[in-house]
Amino acid sequence: MQAKDFMTRGVISISPEHSISHAARIMLENHISGLLVRDDEGKLLGVLSEGDLLRRAELGAAAWRSSTEKLHVPAESFTKSHSWRVGDVMTRKLITVDGDTPLDRVAAIMAANEVNRVPVMQGDGVVGIVTRSDILRAVATSVPDVAATGDQAKRRAVLTRLTSDLGLDRENIDVTVEDGIVCLWGEVESEAKREAARVVAEIGGVGCVKNRLRVVSS
């Protein structure tokens, strides 16, 4: 799965010269939580999101003036909370991907940078946007990997995932499969790894998993 397979096309954008109130109405009318900000030539300048509007003067002093800013508010914070122009309030730090970026990489980028959306670029142009809703849609439409058939094939598939995905020591674990029922045996170092091992086994689309792994503290 790649960004281009799940991105939203026909992205709604706004000019940096538009007002904050106008931008807020566009977001409300279109049921979206952010807008791309582009100049007259279509160049991407930034992103305006709901998060940028949480500390606005219109909401009252408590919203824009923190407890550590009782006497003097930094000029940048004051501008962001009081200016009526989108260009003054938007987030200028741009995190983008291209259409061929794997979707798992996109999700990792969003999590690492704590952003809800990333524009998808083709050269200097925006061709779409991937939001957390798009990631959720990918999860909802995914299906278990059921390529392995037969007890021995399932055993090999589960063992491979336990070692490659979780990094478990092959000498400390074993897997048996009988009539489609998977049993996990051996030792792991934490309850979290024990539960993750069960999930790994279930990913293969098996009917039942019996988790016989024991947690042994090092």
PDB file of C-alpha atoms in Angstrom:
ATOM      1  CA  MET A   1       0.000   0.000   0.000  1.00  0.00           C
ATOM      2  CA  GLN A   2       1.296   3.429  -0.952  1.00  0.00           C
ATOM      3  CA  ALA A   3       0.285   7.001  -0.175  1.00  0.00           C
ATOM      4  CA  LYS A   4      -1.261   7.455  -3.641  1.00  0.00           C
ATOM      5  CA  ASP A   5      -3.604   4.496  -3.025  1.00  0.00           C
ATOM      6  CA  PHE A   6      -5.295   6.079  -0.008  1.00  0.00           C
ATOM      7  CA  MET A   7      -4.713   9.829  -0.324  1.00  0.00           C
ATOM      8  CA  THR A   8      -7.590  12.255  -0.697  1.00  0.00           C
ATOM      9  CA  ARG A   9      -7.515  14.072  -4.034  1.00  0.00           C
ATOM     10  CA  GLY A  10      -9.057  17.454  -4.823  1.00  0.00           C
ATOM     11  CA  VAL A  11      -7.533  18.990  -1.716  1.00  0.00           C
ATOM     12  CA  ILE A  12      -9.181  22.164  -0.427  1.00  0.00           C
ATOM     13  CA  SER A  13      -6.699  24.997   0.057  1.00  0.00           C
ATOM     14  CA  ILE A  14      -6.779  28.633   1.056  1.00  0.00           C
ATOM     15  CA  SER A  15      -4.756  31.776   0.412  1.00  0.00           C
ATOM     16  CA  PRO A  16      -2.462  33.170   3.137  1.00  0.00           C
ATOM     17  CA  GLU A  17      -4.295  36.490   2.668  1.00  0.00           C
ATOM     18  CA  HIS A  18      -7.684  35.079   3.687  1.00  0.00           C
ATOM     19  CA  SER A  19      -9.074  35.680   7.148  1.00  0.00           C
ATOM     20  CA  ILE A  20      -9.026  33.194  10.001  1.00  0.00           C
ATOM     21  CA  SER A  21     -12.823  33.364  10.298  1.00  0.00           C
ATOM     22  CA  HIS A  22     -13.167  32.507   6.602  1.00  0.00           C
ATOM     23  CA  ALA A  23     -10.814  29.544   7.008  1.00  0.00           C
ATOM     24  CA  ALA A  24     -12.768  28.298  10.038  1.00  0.00           C
ATOM     25  CA  ARG A  25     -16.038  28.442   8.081  1.00  0.00           C
ATOM     26  CA  ILE A  26     -14.497  26.446   5.209  1.00  0.00           C
ATOM     27  CA  MET A  27     -13.357  23.742   7.631  1.00  0.00           C
ATOM     28  CA  LEU A  28     -16.783  23.572   9.256  1.00  0.00           C
ATOM     29  CA  GLU A  29     -18.683  23.489   5.970  1.00  0.00           C
ATOM     30  CA  ASN A  30     -16.490  20.725   4.539  1.00  0.00           C
ATOM     31  CA  HIS A  31     -16.133  18.718   7.767  1.00  0.00           C
ATOM     32  CA  ILE A  32     -12.344  18.821   7.665  1.00  0.00           C
ATOM     33  CA  SER A  33      -9.818  19.639  10.376  1.00  0.00           C
ATOM     34  CA  GLY A  34      -7.190  21.386   8.274  1.00  0.00           C
ATOM     35  CA  LEU A  35      -6.456  23.375   5.124  1.00  0.00           C
ATOM     36  CA  LEU A  36      -3.428  23.614   2.895  1.00  0.00           C
ATOM     37  CA  VAL A  37      -2.237  27.177   2.404  1.00  0.00           C
ATOM     38  CA  ARG A  38      -1.061  28.028  -1.130  1.00  0.00           C
ATOM     39  CA  ASP A  39      -0.104  31.210  -2.921  1.00  0.00           C
ATOM     40  CA  ASP A  40      -1.588  32.457  -6.214  1.00  0.00           C
ATOM     41  CA  GLU A  41       0.816  30.230  -8.196  1.00  0.00           C
ATOM     42  CA  GLY A  42      -0.241  27.148  -6.246  1.00  0.00           C
ATOM     43  CA  LYS A  43       2.971  26.860  -4.234  1.00  0.00           C
ATOM     44  CA  LEU A  44       2.463  25.148  -0.894  1.00  0.00           C
ATOM     45  CA  LEU A  45       3.293  27.539   1.959  1.00  0.00           C
ATOM     46  CA  GLY A  46       1.956  25.829   5.048  1.00  0.00           C
ATOM     47  CA  VAL A  47      -0.959  24.147   6.774  1.00  0.00           C
ATOM     48  CA  LEU A  48      -3.713  25.665   8.882  1.00  0.00           C
ATOM     49  CA  SER A  49      -5.271  23.151  11.274  1.00  0.00           C
ATOM     50  CA  GLU A  50      -7.682  23.140  14.182  1.00  0.00           C
ATOM     51  CA  GLY A  51      -4.649  23.019  16.464  1.00  0.00           C
ATOM     52  CA  ASP A  52      -3.492  26.387  15.148  1.00  0.00           C
ATOM     53  CA  LEU A  53      -6.809  27.914  16.205  1.00  0.00           C
ATOM     54  CA  LEU A  54      -6.945  26.646  19.791  1.00  0.00           C
ATOM     55  CA  ARG A  55      -5.031  29.608  21.208  1.00  0.00           C
ATOM     56  CA  ARG A  56      -6.994  32.463  19.660  1.00  0.00           C
ATOM     57  CA  ALA A  57      -7.776  35.801  21.276  1.00  0.00           C
ATOM     58  CA  GLU A  58     -11.417  35.411  20.217  1.00  0.00           C
ATOM     59  CA  LEU A  59     -11.750  32.590  22.748  1.00  0.00           C
ATOM     60  CA  GLY A  60     -10.660  34.710  25.701  1.00  0.00           C
ATOM     61  CA  ALA A  61      -7.440  35.441  27.550  1.00  0.00           C
ATOM     62  CA  ALA A  62      -7.155  31.961  29.071  1.00  0.00           C
ATOM     63  CA  ALA A  63      -6.904  30.442  25.602  1.00  0.00           C
ATOM     64  CA  TRP A  64      -3.958  32.472  24.343  1.00  0.00           C
ATOM     65  CA  ARG A  65      -2.158  33.582  27.511  1.00  0.00           C
ATOM     66  CA  SER A  66      -0.557  30.718  29.468  1.00  0.00           C
ATOM     67  CA  SER A  67       0.263  30.835  33.172  1.00  0.00           C
ATOM     68  CA  THR A  68       3.905  31.529  32.317  1.00  0.00           C
ATOM     69  CA  GLU A  69       3.002  34.510  30.140  1.00  0.00           C
ATOM     70  CA  LYS A  70       1.160  36.665  32.670  1.00  0.00           C
ATOM     71  CA  LEU A  71       3.361  39.730  32.188  1.00  0.00           C
ATOM     72  CA  HIS A  72       4.833  39.600  28.706  1.00  0.00           C
ATOM     73  CA  VAL A  73       3.662  37.434  25.825  1.00  0.00           C
ATOM     74  CA  PRO A  74       6.273  36.478  23.200  1.00  0.00           C
ATOM     75  CA  ALA A  75       5.756  38.496  20.025  1.00  0.00           C
ATOM     76  CA  GLU A  76       5.382  35.346  17.927  1.00  0.00           C
ATOM     77  CA  SER A  77       2.654  33.967  20.223  1.00  0.00           C
ATOM     78  CA  PHE A  78       0.851  37.291  20.228  1.00  0.00           C
ATOM     79  CA  THR A  79       0.843  37.451  16.422  1.00  0.00           C
ATOM     80  CA  LYS A  80      -0.394  33.882  16.086  1.00  0.00           C
ATOM     81  CA  SER A  81      -3.227  34.428  18.549  1.00  0.00           C
ATOM     82  CA  HIS A  82      -4.344  37.887  17.368  1.00  0.00           C
ATOM     83  CA  SER A  83      -3.660  38.226  13.633  1.00  0.00           C
ATOM     84  CA  TRP A  84      -6.665  37.888  11.339  1.00  0.00           C
ATOM     85  CA  ARG A  85      -4.503  36.614   8.409  1.00  0.00           C
ATOM     86  CA  VAL A  86      -4.123  32.913   7.665  1.00  0.00           C
ATOM     87  CA  GLY A  87      -0.492  33.469   6.684  1.00  0.00           C
ATOM     88  CA  ASP A  88       0.372  34.666  10.195  1.00  0.00           C
ATOM     89  CA  VAL A  89      -1.330  31.794  11.980  1.00  0.00           C
ATOM     90  CA  MET A  90      -0.580  28.752   9.797  1.00  0.00           C
ATOM     91  CA  THR A  91       2.092  26.184  10.601  1.00  0.00           C
ATOM     92  CA  ARG A  92       5.002  26.790   8.242  1.00  0.00           C
ATOM     93  CA  LYS A  93       6.941  23.610   8.978  1.00  0.00           C
ATOM     94  CA  LEU A  94       5.991  21.313   6.108  1.00  0.00           C
ATOM     95  CA  ILE A  95       6.210  17.543   6.307  1.00  0.00           C
ATOM     96  CA  THR A  96       5.417  16.000   2.944  1.00  0.00           C
ATOM     97  CA  VAL A  97       5.653  12.647   1.161  1.00  0.00           C
ATOM     98  CA  ASP A  98       5.447  11.522  -2.445  1.00  0.00           C
ATOM     99  CA  GLY A  99       2.835   9.217  -3.900  1.00  0.00           C
ATOM    100  CA  ASP A 100       5.099   6.161  -3.859  1.00  0.00           C
ATOM    101  CA  THR A 101       5.842   6.383  -0.135  1.00  0.00           C
ATOM    102  CA  PRO A 102       4.678   3.164   1.575  1.00  0.00           C
ATOM    103  CA  LEU A 103       1.650   3.773   3.760  1.00  0.00           C
ATOM    104  CA  ASP A 104       3.316   2.295   6.847  1.00  0.00           C
ATOM    105  CA  ARG A 105       6.100   4.849   6.393  1.00  0.00           C
ATOM    106  CA  VAL A 106       3.526   7.638   6.089  1.00  0.00           C
ATOM    107  CA  ALA A 107       1.901   6.501   9.342  1.00  0.00           C
ATOM    108  CA  ALA A 108       5.306   6.432  11.061  1.00  0.00           C
ATOM    109  CA  ILE A 109       6.089   9.961   9.839  1.00  0.00           C
ATOM    110  CA  MET A 110       2.751  11.254  11.127  1.00  0.00           C
ATOM    111  CA  ALA A 111       3.249   9.600  14.519  1.00  0.00           C
ATOM    112  CA  ALA A 112       6.844  10.786  14.904  1.00  0.00           C
ATOM    113  CA  ASN A 113       5.965  14.389  14.033  1.00  0.00           C
ATOM    114  CA  GLU A 114       2.606  14.399  15.842  1.00  0.00           C
ATOM    115  CA  VAL A 115       0.711  15.641  12.786  1.00  0.00           C
ATOM    116  CA  ASN A 116      -2.758  14.687  11.566  1.00  0.00           C
ATOM    117  CA  ARG A 117      -2.077  15.101   7.849  1.00  0.00           C
ATOM    118  CA  VAL A 118       0.734  15.108   5.290  1.00  0.00           C
ATOM    119  CA  PRO A 119       0.504  16.592   1.773  1.00  0.00           C
ATOM    120  CA  VAL A 120       1.410  14.246  -1.077  1.00  0.00           C
ATOM    121  CA  MET A 121       3.694  15.914  -3.600  1.00  0.00           C
ATOM    122  CA  GLN A 122       4.639  15.309  -7.217  1.00  0.00           C
ATOM    123  CA  GLY A 123       7.609  17.538  -7.815  1.00  0.00           C
ATOM    124  CA  ASP A 124       6.605  20.956  -6.493  1.00  0.00           C
ATOM    125  CA  GLY A 125       2.879  20.315  -6.895  1.00  0.00           C
ATOM    126  CA  VAL A 126       0.367  18.945  -4.425  1.00  0.00           C
ATOM    127  CA  VAL A 127      -1.540  15.915  -5.759  1.00  0.00           C
ATOM    128  CA  GLY A 128      -3.338  14.887  -2.583  1.00  0.00           C
ATOM    129  CA  ILE A 129      -3.229  14.592   1.171  1.00  0.00           C
ATOM    130  CA  VAL A 130      -3.107  11.685   3.593  1.00  0.00           C
ATOM    131  CA  THR A 131      -4.919  12.212   6.890  1.00  0.00           C
ATOM    132  CA  ARG A 132      -5.363  10.028   9.946  1.00  0.00           C
ATOM    133  CA  SER A 133      -8.805   9.160   8.591  1.00  0.00           C
ATOM    134  CA  ASP A 134      -7.146   7.750   5.466  1.00  0.00           C
ATOM    135  CA  ILE A 135      -4.835   5.646   7.641  1.00  0.00           C
ATOM    136  CA  LEU A 136      -7.886   4.412   9.550  1.00  0.00           C
ATOM    137  CA  ARG A 137      -9.570   3.505   6.260  1.00  0.00           C
ATOM    138  CA  ALA A 138      -6.523   1.436   5.295  1.00  0.00           C
ATOM    139  CA  VAL A 139      -6.709  -0.431   8.585  1.00  0.00           C
ATOM    140  CA  ALA A 140     -10.449  -1.037   8.205  1.00  0.00           C
ATOM    141  CA  THR A 141     -10.118  -2.446   4.687  1.00  0.00           C
ATOM    142  CA  SER A 142      -7.103  -4.642   5.389  1.00  0.00           C
ATOM    143  CA  VAL A 143      -7.544  -8.398   5.519  1.00  0.00           C
ATOM    144  CA  PRO A 144      -5.511 -11.051   7.337  1.00  0.00           C
ATOM    145  CA  ASP A 145      -2.669 -12.702   5.444  1.00  0.00           C
ATOM    146  CA  VAL A 146      -4.001 -16.169   4.756  1.00  0.00           C
ATOM    147  CA  ALA A 147      -1.417 -17.210   2.189  1.00  0.00           C
ATOM    148  CA  ALA A 148      -0.125 -20.047   4.348  1.00  0.00           C
ATOM    149  CA  THR A 149      -2.196 -23.210   4.008  1.00  0.00           C
ATOM    150  CA  GLY A 150      -1.897 -26.465   5.912  1.00  0.00           C
ATOM    151  CA  ASP A 151      -0.615 -26.950   9.443  1.00  0.00           C
ATOM    152  CA  GLN A 152       3.095 -26.994   8.541  1.00  0.00           C
ATOM    153  CA  ALA A 153       2.807 -23.899   6.348  1.00  0.00           C
ATOM    154  CA  LYS A 154       1.042 -22.022   9.165  1.00  0.00           C
ATOM    155  CA  ARG A 155       3.695 -23.158  11.643  1.00  0.00           C
ATOM    156  CA  ARG A 156       6.504 -21.827   9.450  1.00  0.00           C
ATOM    157  CA  ALA A 157       4.657 -18.542   8.861  1.00  0.00           C
ATOM    158  CA  VAL A 158       4.072 -17.947  12.579  1.00  0.00           C
ATOM    159  CA  LEU A 159       7.642 -18.848  13.524  1.00  0.00           C
ATOM    160  CA  THR A 160       9.021 -16.500  10.880  1.00  0.00           C
ATOM    161  CA  ARG A 161       6.926 -13.615  12.151  1.00  0.00           C
ATOM    162  CA  LEU A 162       7.798 -14.276  15.790  1.00  0.00           C
ATOM    163  CA  THR A 163      11.497 -13.998  15.013  1.00  0.00           C
ATOM    164  CA  SER A 164      11.447 -11.272  12.345  1.00  0.00           C
ATOM    165  CA  ASP A 165       8.661  -8.999  13.646  1.00  0.00           C
ATOM    166  CA  LEU A 166       9.180  -9.416  17.403  1.00  0.00           C
ATOM    167  CA  GLY A 167      12.830 -10.421  17.495  1.00  0.00           C
ATOM    168  CA  LEU A 168      12.144 -13.479  19.652  1.00  0.00           C
ATOM    169  CA  ASP A 169      14.947 -15.993  20.065  1.00  0.00           C
ATOM    170  CA  ARG A 170      14.168 -19.058  17.968  1.00  0.00           C
ATOM    171  CA  GLU A 171      15.818 -21.312  20.560  1.00  0.00           C
ATOM    172  CA  ASN A 172      13.443 -20.116  23.294  1.00  0.00           C
ATOM    173  CA  ILE A 173      10.151 -20.580  21.462  1.00  0.00           C
ATOM    174  CA  ASP A 174       8.298 -23.183  19.461  1.00  0.00           C
ATOM    175  CA  VAL A 175       5.038 -23.414  17.569  1.00  0.00           C
ATOM    176  CA  THR A 176       2.838 -26.424  16.984  1.00  0.00           C
ATOM    177  CA  VAL A 177      -0.215 -26.531  14.744  1.00  0.00           C
ATOM    178  CA  GLU A 178      -2.786 -29.299  14.743  1.00  0.00           C
ATOM    179  CA  ASP A 179      -6.096 -29.156  12.880  1.00  0.00           C
ATOM    180  CA  GLY A 180      -5.605 -25.411  12.450  1.00  0.00           C
ATOM    181  CA  ILE A 181      -5.118 -24.784  16.190  1.00  0.00           C
ATOM    182  CA  VAL A 182      -1.856 -22.945  16.931  1.00  0.00           C
ATOM    183  CA  CYS A 183      -0.051 -23.461  20.227  1.00  0.00           C
ATOM    184  CA  LEU A 184       2.782 -21.173  21.285  1.00  0.00           C
ATOM    185  CA  TRP A 185       5.439 -22.674  23.557  1.00  0.00           C
ATOM    186  CA  GLY A 186       8.554 -21.430  25.286  1.00  0.00           C
ATOM    187  CA  GLU A 187       9.696 -18.381  27.193  1.00  0.00           C
ATOM    188  CA  VAL A 188       9.547 -14.624  26.656  1.00  0.00           C
ATOM    189  CA  GLU A 189      10.837 -11.778  28.778  1.00  0.00           C
ATOM    190  CA  SER A 190       7.665  -9.765  29.282  1.00  0.00           C
ATOM    191  CA  GLU A 191       3.878  -9.967  29.287  1.00  0.00           C
ATOM    192  CA  ALA A 192       3.840  -7.420  26.449  1.00  0.00           C
ATOM    193  CA  LYS A 193       5.869  -9.782  24.228  1.00  0.00           C
ATOM    194  CA  ARG A 194       3.643 -12.681  25.236  1.00  0.00           C
ATOM    195  CA  GLU A 195       0.559 -10.781  24.071  1.00  0.00           C
ATOM    196  CA  ALA A 196       2.319  -9.574  20.925  1.00  0.00           C
ATOM    197  CA  ALA A 197       3.191 -13.184  20.082  1.00  0.00           C
ATOM    198  CA  ARG A 198      -0.480 -14.113  20.290  1.00  0.00           C
ATOM    199  CA  VAL A 199      -1.341 -11.270  17.908  1.00  0.00           C
ATOM    200  CA  VAL A 200       1.354 -12.438  15.488  1.00  0.00           C
ATOM    201  CA  ALA A 201      -0.187 -15.907  15.430  1.00  0.00           C
ATOM    202  CA  GLU A 202      -3.668 -14.505  14.883  1.00  0.00           C
ATOM    203  CA  ILE A 203      -2.523 -12.395  11.925  1.00  0.00           C
ATOM    204  CA  GLY A 204      -2.195 -15.593   9.902  1.00  0.00           C
ATOM    205  CA  GLY A 205      -5.962 -16.020   9.900  1.00  0.00           C
ATOM    206  CA  VAL A 206      -5.896 -19.125  12.127  1.00  0.00           C
ATOM    207  CA  GLY A 207      -9.042 -20.266  13.862  1.00  0.00           C
ATOM    208  CA  CYS A 208      -7.642 -20.589  17.378  1.00  0.00           C
ATOM    209  CA  VAL A 209      -4.441 -19.675  19.240  1.00  0.00           C
ATOM    210  CA  LYS A 210      -3.434 -21.231  22.549  1.00  0.00           C
ATOM    211  CA  ASN A 211      -0.763 -19.134  24.194  1.00  0.00           C
ATOM    212  CA  ARG A 212       1.425 -21.403  26.341  1.00  0.00           C
ATOM    213  CA  LEU A 213       4.330 -18.972  26.465  1.00  0.00           C
ATOM    214  CA  ARG A 214       5.747 -18.284  29.928  1.00  0.00           C
ATOM    215  CA  VAL A 215       7.076 -14.940  31.084  1.00  0.00           C
ATOM    216  CA  VAL A 216      10.554 -15.280  32.546  1.00  0.00           C
ATOM    217  CA  SER A 217      12.226 -12.166  33.966  1.00  0.00           C
ATOM    218  CA  SER A 218      15.872 -11.763  33.116  1.00  0.00           C
TER     219      SER A 218
END
